[in-house]
Coordinates of C-alpha atoms and ligand atoms in Angstrom, one line a residue:
Chain A
M1 CA 0.0 0.0 0.0
E2 CA 1.1 3.5 -0.7
Q3 CA 2.4 5.4 2.3
K4 CA 0.0 8.2 3.1
K5 CA 0.9 11.0 5.4
N6 CA -0.7 11.1 8.8
I7 CA -2.6 14.3 9.3
L8 CA -3.8 13.8 12.8
S9 CA -3.2 11.1 15.4
V10 CA -4.8 11.1 18.8
K11 CA -3.3 8.7 21.4
N12 CA -4.6 7.8 24.8
L13 CA -6.7 10.9 25.0
S14 CA -8.6 11.5 28.2
V15 CA -10.9 14.4 29.1
S16 CA -12.1 15.2 32.5
F17 CA -14.5 17.8 33.9
K18 CA -14.2 19.5 37.2
M19 CA -17.7 19.3 38.6
Y20 CA -19.0 21.1 41.7
D21 CA -21.4 19.0 43.6
K22 CA -23.8 21.0 45.7
G23 CA -21.5 23.9 46.2
L24 CA -18.3 22.8 48.0
E25 CA -17.5 19.3 47.0
Q26 CA -15.4 19.0 43.9
K27 CA -15.1 15.9 41.8
D28 CA -13.4 15.0 38.5
L29 CA -15.7 13.4 36.0
K30 CA -13.7 11.5 33.4
V31 CA -15.8 11.5 30.2
I32 CA -13.2 10.4 27.7
S33 CA -10.5 7.8 28.4
N34 CA -8.0 5.7 26.3
L35 CA -9.3 7.2 23.1
N36 CA -7.3 6.6 19.9
I37 CA -7.9 7.7 16.4
S38 CA -5.9 8.8 13.3
V39 CA -6.6 10.4 10.0
Q40 CA -4.5 10.3 6.9
E41 CA -4.5 12.7 3.9
G42 CA -7.1 11.8 1.4
E43 CA -9.1 9.9 4.0
I44 CA -12.5 10.2 5.6
L45 CA -12.6 8.7 9.1
A46 CA -16.2 8.3 10.2
I47 CA -16.9 8.3 13.9
A48 CA -20.0 6.4 14.9
G49 CA -21.2 5.5 18.4
S50 CA -23.4 6.0 21.2
S51 CA -25.1 9.3 21.8
G52 CA -23.1 11.0 24.5
S53 CA -20.0 8.8 23.9
G54 CA -17.7 11.9 23.6
K55 CA -17.7 12.5 19.8
S56 CA -18.3 16.2 20.0
L57 CA -15.9 16.5 22.9
L58 CA -13.2 14.9 20.7
A59 CA -13.9 17.5 18.1
S60 CA -13.6 20.3 20.7
A61 CA -10.4 18.7 22.0
I62 CA -8.8 18.7 18.5
L63 CA -9.7 22.3 17.9
G64 CA -8.7 23.3 21.4
I65 CA -12.1 24.8 22.2
L66 CA -13.1 22.7 25.3
P67 CA -14.7 24.6 28.2
N68 CA -12.4 26.0 30.9
N69 CA -13.3 23.3 33.5
A70 CA -12.1 20.5 31.2
S71 CA -8.6 19.0 31.5
V72 CA -7.0 17.0 28.7
D73 CA -4.4 14.3 28.8
G74 CA -2.8 12.2 26.1
I75 CA -0.9 13.0 22.9
M76 CA -2.2 14.7 19.8
T77 CA 0.0 15.0 16.7
Y78 CA -0.8 17.1 13.7
C79 CA 1.4 16.5 10.6
G80 CA 4.2 15.2 12.7
M81 CA 4.1 18.1 15.2
E82 CA 2.7 17.9 18.7
L83 CA -0.6 19.6 18.7
T84 CA -0.1 22.1 21.5
E85 CA -2.4 24.8 22.6
E86 CA -0.4 27.4 20.7
L87 CA -0.4 25.3 17.6
Q88 CA -4.2 24.8 17.9
K89 CA -4.7 28.5 18.2
K90 CA -2.6 29.1 15.2
L91 CA -4.3 26.5 13.0
R92 CA -7.9 26.8 14.2
G93 CA -10.2 28.1 11.5
K94 CA -7.3 27.8 8.9
E95 CA -5.6 24.5 8.5
I96 CA -7.9 22.8 11.0
A97 CA -11.6 23.7 10.4
L98 CA -14.8 22.7 12.1
V99 CA -18.0 22.2 10.2
P100 CA -20.3 22.8 13.2
Q101 CA -23.4 20.9 14.1
S102 CA -25.8 23.7 13.3
V103 CA -26.3 27.1 11.9
A104 CA -26.6 28.3 15.5
Y105 CA -22.9 28.8 15.1
L106 CA -23.5 31.6 12.6
D107 CA -24.2 35.2 13.7
P108 CA -27.9 35.7 13.2
L109 CA -27.5 39.4 12.6
M110 CA -24.8 39.3 10.0
H111 CA -25.0 38.6 6.2
V112 CA -23.7 35.1 5.6
G113 CA -21.4 36.3 2.8
S114 CA -19.3 38.4 5.2
Q115 CA -19.4 35.7 7.8
V116 CA -17.8 33.2 5.4
V117 CA -15.2 35.8 4.5
G118 CA -14.6 36.1 8.2
V119 CA -11.4 37.4 9.5
R120 CA -9.1 35.4 7.3
G121 CA -10.8 34.9 4.0
T122 CA -11.1 37.2 1.0
L123 CA -14.1 38.2 -1.0
E124 CA -12.7 36.3 -3.9
K125 CA -12.2 33.1 -2.0
M126 CA -15.7 33.4 -0.6
R127 CA -17.1 33.7 -4.2
T128 CA -15.1 30.7 -5.3
A129 CA -16.4 28.7 -2.4
F130 CA -20.0 29.8 -3.1
K131 CA -19.6 28.9 -6.7
R132 CA -18.3 25.5 -5.8
Y133 CA -21.4 24.9 -3.7
E134 CA -23.8 26.4 -6.1
L135 CA -24.8 29.2 -3.9
S136 CA -26.0 32.2 -5.9
K137 CA -24.9 35.7 -5.5
E138 CA -28.1 36.7 -3.6
V139 CA -27.2 34.3 -0.8
E140 CA -24.2 36.6 0.1
T141 CA -26.5 39.2 1.6
M142 CA -29.0 36.8 3.3
Y143 CA -29.3 36.4 7.0
P144 CA -29.0 32.9 8.5
F145 CA -32.7 32.6 9.2
Q146 CA -33.4 33.0 5.5
L147 CA -31.5 29.9 4.6
S148 CA -33.0 26.5 4.0
G149 CA -31.4 23.5 5.7
G150 CA -29.5 22.5 2.6
M151 CA -28.2 26.1 1.9
A152 CA -27.1 26.4 5.5
R153 CA -25.2 23.2 5.3
R154 CA -23.4 24.4 2.2
I155 CA -22.6 27.7 3.9
L156 CA -21.0 25.8 6.8
L157 CA -18.9 23.8 4.3
S158 CA -17.9 27.0 2.6
T159 CA -16.5 28.4 5.9
A160 CA -14.4 25.3 6.2
V161 CA -12.9 25.3 2.7
I162 CA -12.1 29.0 2.5
G163 CA -9.2 28.7 4.8
D164 CA -7.3 26.0 2.9
A165 CA -8.0 23.5 5.7
R166 CA -6.0 20.3 5.7
L167 CA -8.1 18.8 8.4
I168 CA -11.8 19.2 8.6
V169 CA -13.9 18.0 11.5
A170 CA -17.6 17.8 10.5
D171 CA -19.8 17.3 13.5
E172 CA -23.1 15.7 12.5
P173 CA -23.4 17.4 9.2
T174 CA -26.6 15.5 8.0
P175 CA -29.4 15.3 10.6
G176 CA -32.5 17.2 9.5
L177 CA -31.5 16.9 5.8
S178 CA -33.4 14.9 3.3
K179 CA -31.7 11.9 1.9
E180 CA -30.7 13.7 -1.3
M181 CA -29.3 16.7 0.6
A182 CA -27.4 14.4 3.0
K183 CA -25.9 12.5 0.1
D184 CA -25.0 15.8 -1.4
A185 CA -23.2 17.0 1.7
M186 CA -21.4 13.6 1.9
G187 CA -20.3 13.9 -1.7
H188 CA -18.8 17.4 -0.9
L189 CA -16.8 15.9 2.0
R190 CA -15.7 13.1 -0.2
T191 CA -14.4 15.5 -2.8
L192 CA -12.6 17.5 -0.2
A193 CA -10.9 14.4 1.0
D194 CA -10.0 13.3 -2.5
E195 CA -8.2 16.6 -2.9
G196 CA -5.8 15.5 -0.1
R197 CA -7.5 16.7 3.1
G198 CA -8.1 14.6 6.1
I199 CA -11.8 14.5 7.2
I200 CA -13.2 13.4 10.5
L201 CA -16.9 12.8 10.0
I202 CA -18.9 12.5 13.2
T203 CA -22.3 11.0 12.4
H204 CA -25.4 9.0 13.5
D205 CA -26.3 8.4 9.9
I206 CA -24.0 5.5 9.8
D207 CA -25.5 3.8 6.8
L208 CA -24.6 7.0 4.9
A209 CA -21.1 7.0 6.4
F210 CA -20.6 3.4 5.2
E211 CA -21.0 4.7 1.6
Y212 CA -18.6 7.6 1.8
A213 CA -15.9 6.9 4.5
D214 CA -12.7 5.0 4.3
R215 CA -12.5 3.9 7.9
V216 CA -14.9 3.9 10.8
A217 CA -14.1 4.3 14.5
V218 CA -16.8 3.2 16.9
F219 CA -17.1 5.0 20.2
Y220 CA -18.7 3.8 23.4
A221 CA -18.7 5.4 26.8
G222 CA -15.8 7.8 25.9
T223 CA -13.5 5.3 24.3
T224 CA -12.7 3.7 20.9
V225 CA -14.0 0.1 20.9
E226 CA -13.2 -0.6 17.3
T227 CA -11.6 0.9 14.3
A228 CA -12.0 -0.9 11.0
P229 CA -11.9 -0.4 7.2
V230 CA -15.3 0.7 5.9
E231 CA -15.8 -2.5 3.9
D232 CA -16.1 -4.5 7.1
F233 CA -19.1 -2.3 8.1
R234 CA -20.6 -2.8 4.6
N235 CA -20.2 -6.5 5.0
G236 CA -21.9 -6.7 8.4
P237 CA -21.5 -8.5 11.7
E238 CA -19.3 -11.4 10.6
S239 CA -16.6 -9.0 9.4
L240 CA -16.8 -6.7 12.5
R241 CA -14.8 -7.3 15.6
H242 CA -16.5 -5.7 18.6
P243 CA -19.9 -6.8 20.0
Y244 CA -21.0 -3.2 20.2
S245 CA -20.2 -2.5 16.5
K246 CA -22.2 -5.6 15.6
A247 CA -25.1 -4.4 17.7
L248 CA -25.0 -1.0 16.0
W249 CA -25.2 -2.7 12.6
E250 CA -28.1 -4.9 13.6
A251 CA -30.1 -1.9 15.0
L252 CA -30.4 -0.2 11.6
P253 CA -34.0 -0.3 10.3
Q254 CA -32.8 -2.1 7.1
N255 CA -30.9 -4.7 9.2
G256 CA -33.5 -5.9 11.6
F257 CA -34.1 -2.9 13.8
K258 CA -33.2 -5.0 16.8
P259 CA -31.7 -3.1 19.7
I260 CA -29.6 -4.7 22.4
P261 CA -31.1 -3.9 25.8
G262 CA -29.6 -1.5 28.4
T263 CA -28.0 2.0 28.2
Q264 CA -24.5 3.3 28.0
P265 CA -23.1 3.8 31.6
Y266 CA -23.0 7.3 33.0
A267 CA -19.4 8.8 33.2
G268 CA -19.6 9.0 37.0
S269 CA -20.3 5.3 37.4
L270 CA -18.4 3.3 34.9
P271 CA -18.2 -0.5 35.4
E272 CA -14.9 -2.3 36.2
G273 CA -13.2 -4.0 33.3
C274 CA -14.7 -3.7 29.9
L275 CA -17.0 -0.7 29.7
F276 CA -19.5 -2.7 27.6
W277 CA -19.8 -5.8 29.7
P278 CA -23.1 -5.0 31.4
R279 CA -24.7 -5.1 27.9
C280 CA -22.5 -7.6 26.1
P281 CA -24.2 -10.8 24.9
V282 CA -20.9 -12.7 24.9
R283 CA -19.2 -11.5 28.2
T284 CA -17.4 -13.8 30.5
E285 CA -16.0 -13.4 34.1
A286 CA -12.7 -12.3 32.6
C287 CA -14.4 -9.2 31.0
M288 CA -15.4 -7.7 34.3
K289 CA -12.0 -6.8 35.7
G290 CA -8.8 -5.1 34.8
E291 CA -7.9 -3.0 31.8
I292 CA -9.0 -4.3 28.4
P293 CA -6.1 -3.2 26.1
S294 CA -6.6 -2.3 22.4
R295 CA -5.1 -4.7 20.0
S296 CA -4.7 -5.1 16.2
L297 CA -6.9 -7.7 14.6
R298 CA -7.6 -8.4 10.9
G299 CA -6.5 -5.0 9.7
G300 CA -8.3 -3.1 12.4
E301 CA -8.1 -2.3 16.1
V302 CA -10.4 -3.7 18.8
C303 CA -10.8 -3.3 22.5
C304 CA -12.2 -6.7 23.4
I305 CA -10.6 -9.8 24.8
H306 CA -12.8 -12.3 23.0
A307 CA -12.9 -10.7 19.6
T308 CA -11.7 -12.9 16.7
Chain B
M1 CA -61.4 10.0 10.3
L2 CA -59.3 10.1 13.5
L3 CA -57.2 13.1 12.9
E4 CA -58.0 15.5 10.2
A5 CA -56.5 18.8 9.1
K6 CA -58.7 20.8 6.7
N7 CA -57.3 23.6 4.5
I8 CA -54.6 24.7 6.8
T9 CA -52.8 28.0 5.9
F10 CA -50.1 29.4 8.0
S11 CA -47.2 31.9 7.9
Y12 CA -44.7 33.1 10.4
T13 CA -44.2 36.4 8.5
K14 CA -46.2 38.2 5.9
K15 CA -43.5 37.5 3.3
K16 CA -43.7 33.8 3.0
T17 CA -46.6 31.3 3.4
I18 CA -45.3 28.1 5.0
L19 CA -48.5 26.1 4.7
D20 CA -50.8 26.9 1.9
N21 CA -54.1 25.2 2.0
V22 CA -52.8 21.9 3.4
S23 CA -55.2 19.1 4.1
L24 CA -54.5 15.7 5.6
G25 CA -56.5 12.8 7.1
I26 CA -55.5 9.9 9.2
E27 CA -57.8 6.9 9.8
K28 CA -58.0 4.9 13.0
G29 CA -55.4 2.1 13.0
E30 CA -53.1 3.9 10.5
R31 CA -49.5 4.8 11.1
V32 CA -48.6 7.5 8.8
A33 CA -45.1 8.8 7.9
L34 CA -44.7 12.4 6.7
V35 CA -41.6 13.0 4.6
G36 CA -40.3 16.0 2.8
P37 CA -37.3 18.4 2.3
S38 CA -36.0 20.2 5.4
G39 CA -37.6 23.5 6.0
C40 CA -40.8 22.7 4.1
G41 CA -43.1 23.0 7.1
K42 CA -43.4 19.6 8.5
S43 CA -42.6 20.7 12.1
T44 CA -44.9 23.7 11.7
L45 CA -47.7 21.4 10.7
S46 CA -47.0 19.0 13.5
Q47 CA -47.3 21.9 16.0
I48 CA -50.6 22.9 14.6
L49 CA -51.9 19.4 14.7
A50 CA -50.9 19.1 18.4
G51 CA -52.6 22.4 19.2
Y52 CA -49.4 24.3 20.0
M53 CA -50.2 26.9 17.4
K54 CA -53.3 28.1 15.7
P55 CA -53.4 28.2 11.9
D56 CA -54.2 31.4 10.1
K57 CA -56.9 29.5 8.2
G58 CA -58.4 26.1 8.4
E59 CA -59.3 23.7 11.2
V60 CA -57.9 20.6 13.0
Y61 CA -60.5 17.9 13.9
F62 CA -59.8 15.0 16.3
D63 CA -62.4 12.2 16.2
G64 CA -64.8 14.5 14.4
K65 CA -64.5 17.4 16.9
L66 CA -62.4 20.5 16.8
L67 CA -59.2 20.2 18.7
P68 CA -59.9 21.5 22.3
E69 CA -58.5 25.0 22.9
K70 CA -58.2 24.5 26.7
G71 CA -57.2 21.5 28.8
Y72 CA -55.3 18.4 27.9
C73 CA -54.8 17.9 24.1
P74 CA -55.5 14.3 22.9
V75 CA -52.8 14.8 20.3
Q76 CA -49.4 14.9 21.8
L77 CA -46.2 16.0 20.1
I78 CA -42.7 14.5 20.8
Y79 CA -39.9 16.3 19.0
Q80 CA -36.2 16.1 18.1
H81 CA -34.5 17.9 21.0
P82 CA -35.6 16.5 24.4
E83 CA -33.1 18.8 26.1
K84 CA -35.1 21.7 24.9
A85 CA -38.4 20.3 26.1
I86 CA -37.2 19.7 29.7
N87 CA -36.6 22.2 32.5
P88 CA -32.8 21.9 33.1
R89 CA -33.1 23.0 36.8
W90 CA -35.6 20.3 37.8
K91 CA -34.8 16.8 38.7
L92 CA -36.4 14.5 36.2
G93 CA -38.9 13.1 38.7
R94 CA -40.5 16.5 38.9
T95 CA -40.6 17.0 35.1
L96 CA -42.2 13.6 34.7
T97 CA -45.1 14.3 37.1
E98 CA -45.7 17.9 35.9
A99 CA -48.7 17.1 33.8
W100 CA -49.9 13.8 35.4
E101 CA -48.7 11.0 37.6
P102 CA -47.4 8.1 35.4
D103 CA -47.8 4.6 36.9
Q104 CA -45.1 2.0 37.4
E105 CA -46.3 0.1 34.4
L106 CA -45.6 3.0 32.0
L107 CA -42.2 3.6 33.6
D108 CA -41.4 -0.1 33.1
D109 CA -42.6 0.1 29.5
M110 CA -40.4 3.1 28.9
G111 CA -37.4 1.5 30.5
I112 CA -37.1 4.4 32.9
E113 CA -35.0 3.4 35.9
K114 CA -36.0 4.6 39.4
E115 CA -32.6 6.1 40.0
W116 CA -32.9 8.5 37.0
L117 CA -35.8 10.3 38.7
T118 CA -33.4 11.9 41.1
R119 CA -31.0 13.1 38.4
Y120 CA -30.8 16.4 36.6
P121 CA -31.2 16.5 32.8
I122 CA -27.4 17.0 32.2
E123 CA -26.8 13.8 34.0
L124 CA -28.8 11.8 31.4
S125 CA -28.1 11.0 27.8
G126 CA -30.4 12.2 24.9
G127 CA -32.0 8.8 24.7
E128 CA -32.7 8.6 28.4
M129 CA -34.2 12.1 28.3
Q130 CA -36.3 11.2 25.3
R131 CA -37.9 8.4 27.3
F132 CA -39.0 11.0 29.8
C133 CA -40.5 13.2 27.1
I134 CA -42.4 10.2 25.8
A135 CA -43.6 9.1 29.2
R136 CA -44.8 12.6 30.0
A137 CA -46.8 12.7 26.7
M138 CA -48.5 9.4 27.4
G139 CA -51.2 10.6 29.8
P140 CA -54.4 8.6 30.0
D141 CA -56.2 11.1 27.7
T142 CA -53.6 10.9 25.0
K143 CA -55.1 9.3 21.9
F144 CA -52.7 10.3 19.2
V145 CA -48.9 10.8 19.0
I146 CA -46.9 12.9 16.6
A147 CA -43.2 12.0 16.5
D148 CA -41.3 14.8 14.8
E149 CA -37.8 13.6 14.0
M150 CA -38.0 12.0 17.5
T151 CA -34.9 9.9 17.2
T152 CA -32.8 11.9 14.7
M153 CA -30.2 13.0 17.2
L154 CA -29.7 9.5 18.7
D155 CA -27.5 6.6 17.9
V156 CA -29.1 3.8 16.0
I157 CA -29.4 1.4 19.0
T158 CA -31.1 4.0 21.1
Q159 CA -33.3 4.8 18.1
A160 CA -34.4 1.2 17.8
Q161 CA -35.0 1.0 21.5
I162 CA -37.1 4.1 21.6
W163 CA -39.2 3.0 18.7
E164 CA -39.7 -0.5 20.2
L165 CA -40.9 1.1 23.4
L166 CA -43.2 3.6 21.8
L167 CA -44.7 1.2 19.3
H168 CA -45.4 -1.2 22.2
I169 CA -47.4 1.5 24.0
V170 CA -49.1 2.6 20.8
D171 CA -50.3 -0.9 20.1
K172 CA -51.3 -1.6 23.6
R173 CA -53.4 1.5 23.9
N174 CA -54.4 1.6 20.3
L175 CA -53.2 5.1 19.6
G176 CA -53.0 6.9 16.3
M177 CA -49.5 8.0 15.1
L178 CA -47.9 10.4 12.7
V179 CA -44.2 10.1 12.2
V180 CA -42.1 12.9 10.7
T181 CA -38.8 11.5 9.4
H182 CA -36.1 11.9 6.8
N183 CA -35.3 8.2 6.9
P184 CA -37.3 6.3 4.2
L185 CA -36.1 3.0 5.6
L186 CA -37.5 3.9 9.0
A187 CA -40.8 5.0 7.5
E188 CA -41.0 1.8 5.6
R189 CA -40.3 -0.2 8.8
I190 CA -42.8 1.3 11.1
C191 CA -45.6 3.0 9.1
T192 CA -48.5 1.7 7.1
R193 CA -48.6 4.7 4.7
V194 CA -46.2 7.4 3.6
I195 CA -47.3 11.0 2.7
E196 CA -45.0 13.2 0.8
F197 CA -45.3 16.8 2.0
D198 CA -45.0 18.3 -1.5
K199 CA -47.9 16.3 -2.8
M200 CA -50.3 17.2 0.0
Ligands
LIG401 N1 -40.3 30.8 14.8 C1 -40.2 31.0 13.4 N2 -40.1 32.2 12.9 C2 -39.9 32.4 11.6 N3 -39.8 31.4 10.7 C3 -39.8 30.1 11.1 C4 -40.0 29.8 12.5 N4 -39.9 28.5 12.7 C5 -39.7 27.9 11.5 N5 -39.7 28.9 10.5 C6 -39.5 28.7 9.1 O1 -40.6 27.9 8.7 C7 -40.2 27.0 7.7 C8 -40.7 25.6 8.0 O2 -40.0 25.2 9.2 P1 -40.3 23.8 9.9 O3 -41.8 23.7 10.1 O4 -39.4 23.7 11.0 O5 -39.9 22.8 8.7 P2 -39.4 21.3 8.7 O6 -39.9 20.6 9.8 O7 -39.9 20.7 7.4 O8 -37.9 21.4 8.7 C9 -38.7 27.1 7.5 O9 -38.5 27.9 6.3 C10 -38.3 27.9 8.7 O10 -37.2 28.7 8.4
LIG402 S1 -14.3 -7.7 26.5 FE1 -15.9 -9.1 27.0 S2 -17.6 -7.8 27.7 FE2 -16.2 -6.5 26.6 S3 -17.0 -6.5 24.5 FE3 -15.4 -8.1 24.6 S4 -16.6 -10.0 25.1 FE4 -17.9 -8.3 25.5
LIG403 MG1 -38.2 19.8 11.3

């Protein structure tokens, strides 16, 4: 295989929040632990997983925009350099761009054209981006509330491409879009990747991600349980490694619509051992204690002692 | 006809009419999906059908009678963002009993654990919160449920769980249902008929 350059790698990331319980008592709530991902140039890494498993927090950690009461541990590397706070500040909105979850990120009182130009872009670059996304000239002077869902989505993409981003983090770019529009947005991301960028695509529309991504990372309770080539997800449970990834696949309406019981544990009360054992259909005694290390398996990574 | 909207016209501003003479009828025993492009007015129509807003023109009938203007509405709406439908400063037990007092059977049906009742909303996941929103909407006088993108923000396992729970109650109590969704596969899975917004 051709050696592609790593754009981002995140190793053993953990994120904790300082919480103040009823005034005086302070406790640390660890919401992300042992999280590992990487993205190469030209690649879309899709991140699937439980609601509240830390996907948006990972996005914030990469951009360096976590709230003040959060503390981060672990190593993040961007194009071979350690991604320090200073570097994040320097690259944010330029080389590293966020396609935010909603138009709520746009200033409601400002024309969208000037917002896309922002502080770093130029009028010319904005027009190029608008042309690329088939946004007509009138759109430049519209306010966010005047945009349809699909237009808003393309505006948000424009803000990401205008700064020559090499790494784009798209946080849930498709909910609320019709199937055609969602496919359109995915197609745009695919093109941006094919031009050499690295894309992190956070999404619940996993069947759509299976069509457009190169690899998929599955999150559960703040950690990566499996990372695998997208073909394995297209193939289904026999090709997947972790019981939770299989359960995700089987819960899709087109694949049986069968949910496993139970809910993801709350960050304050995680179980001993494997974080998934309380819901795992194939757990044994050995799963309920100690650290479950991540290991390579069949061209992917998995965090499960019984995976084959 | 169980739920019927007759010639509904509605606009938020003078400039643009969102709903222009829209009519829709749902028979008893039907489960109808409403699909259409984003921003076309599905949520607006849902709110009118549940009596949250009054149309500029037209009427909504439930079981042959106009939707009541006061008191409990037999048509209940569950929407996409549970966190916006719940008071963040109340423990969930209080939120749950705000409108009526759900019995243990319903809590069991919804998979709501006792311990969650003493938590604040930020201590629950979106899926857990959505269970509260559903339970709250399932008062004894509820006869019809509108689910507007109810599970869009949730992971697929939680989506399947929530639908399993809701469909179980809908069957048990023989409720009518309208499902607003962008997912044609979901619509196909749970509904008996699909209406395209543009063709109404
Ligand atoms: N409170 C509001 N004030 C003004 N316009 C609104 C408001 N709420 C929604 N709209 C507009 O109404 C249209 C329909 O919205 P909505 O009913 O939410 O559509 P859908 O559910 O199909 O996405 C959209 O163009 C939206 O911008
Ligand atoms: S380690 Fe055990 S409990 Fe965890 S996923 Fe694997 S089999 Fe299931
Ligand atoms: Mg809507």
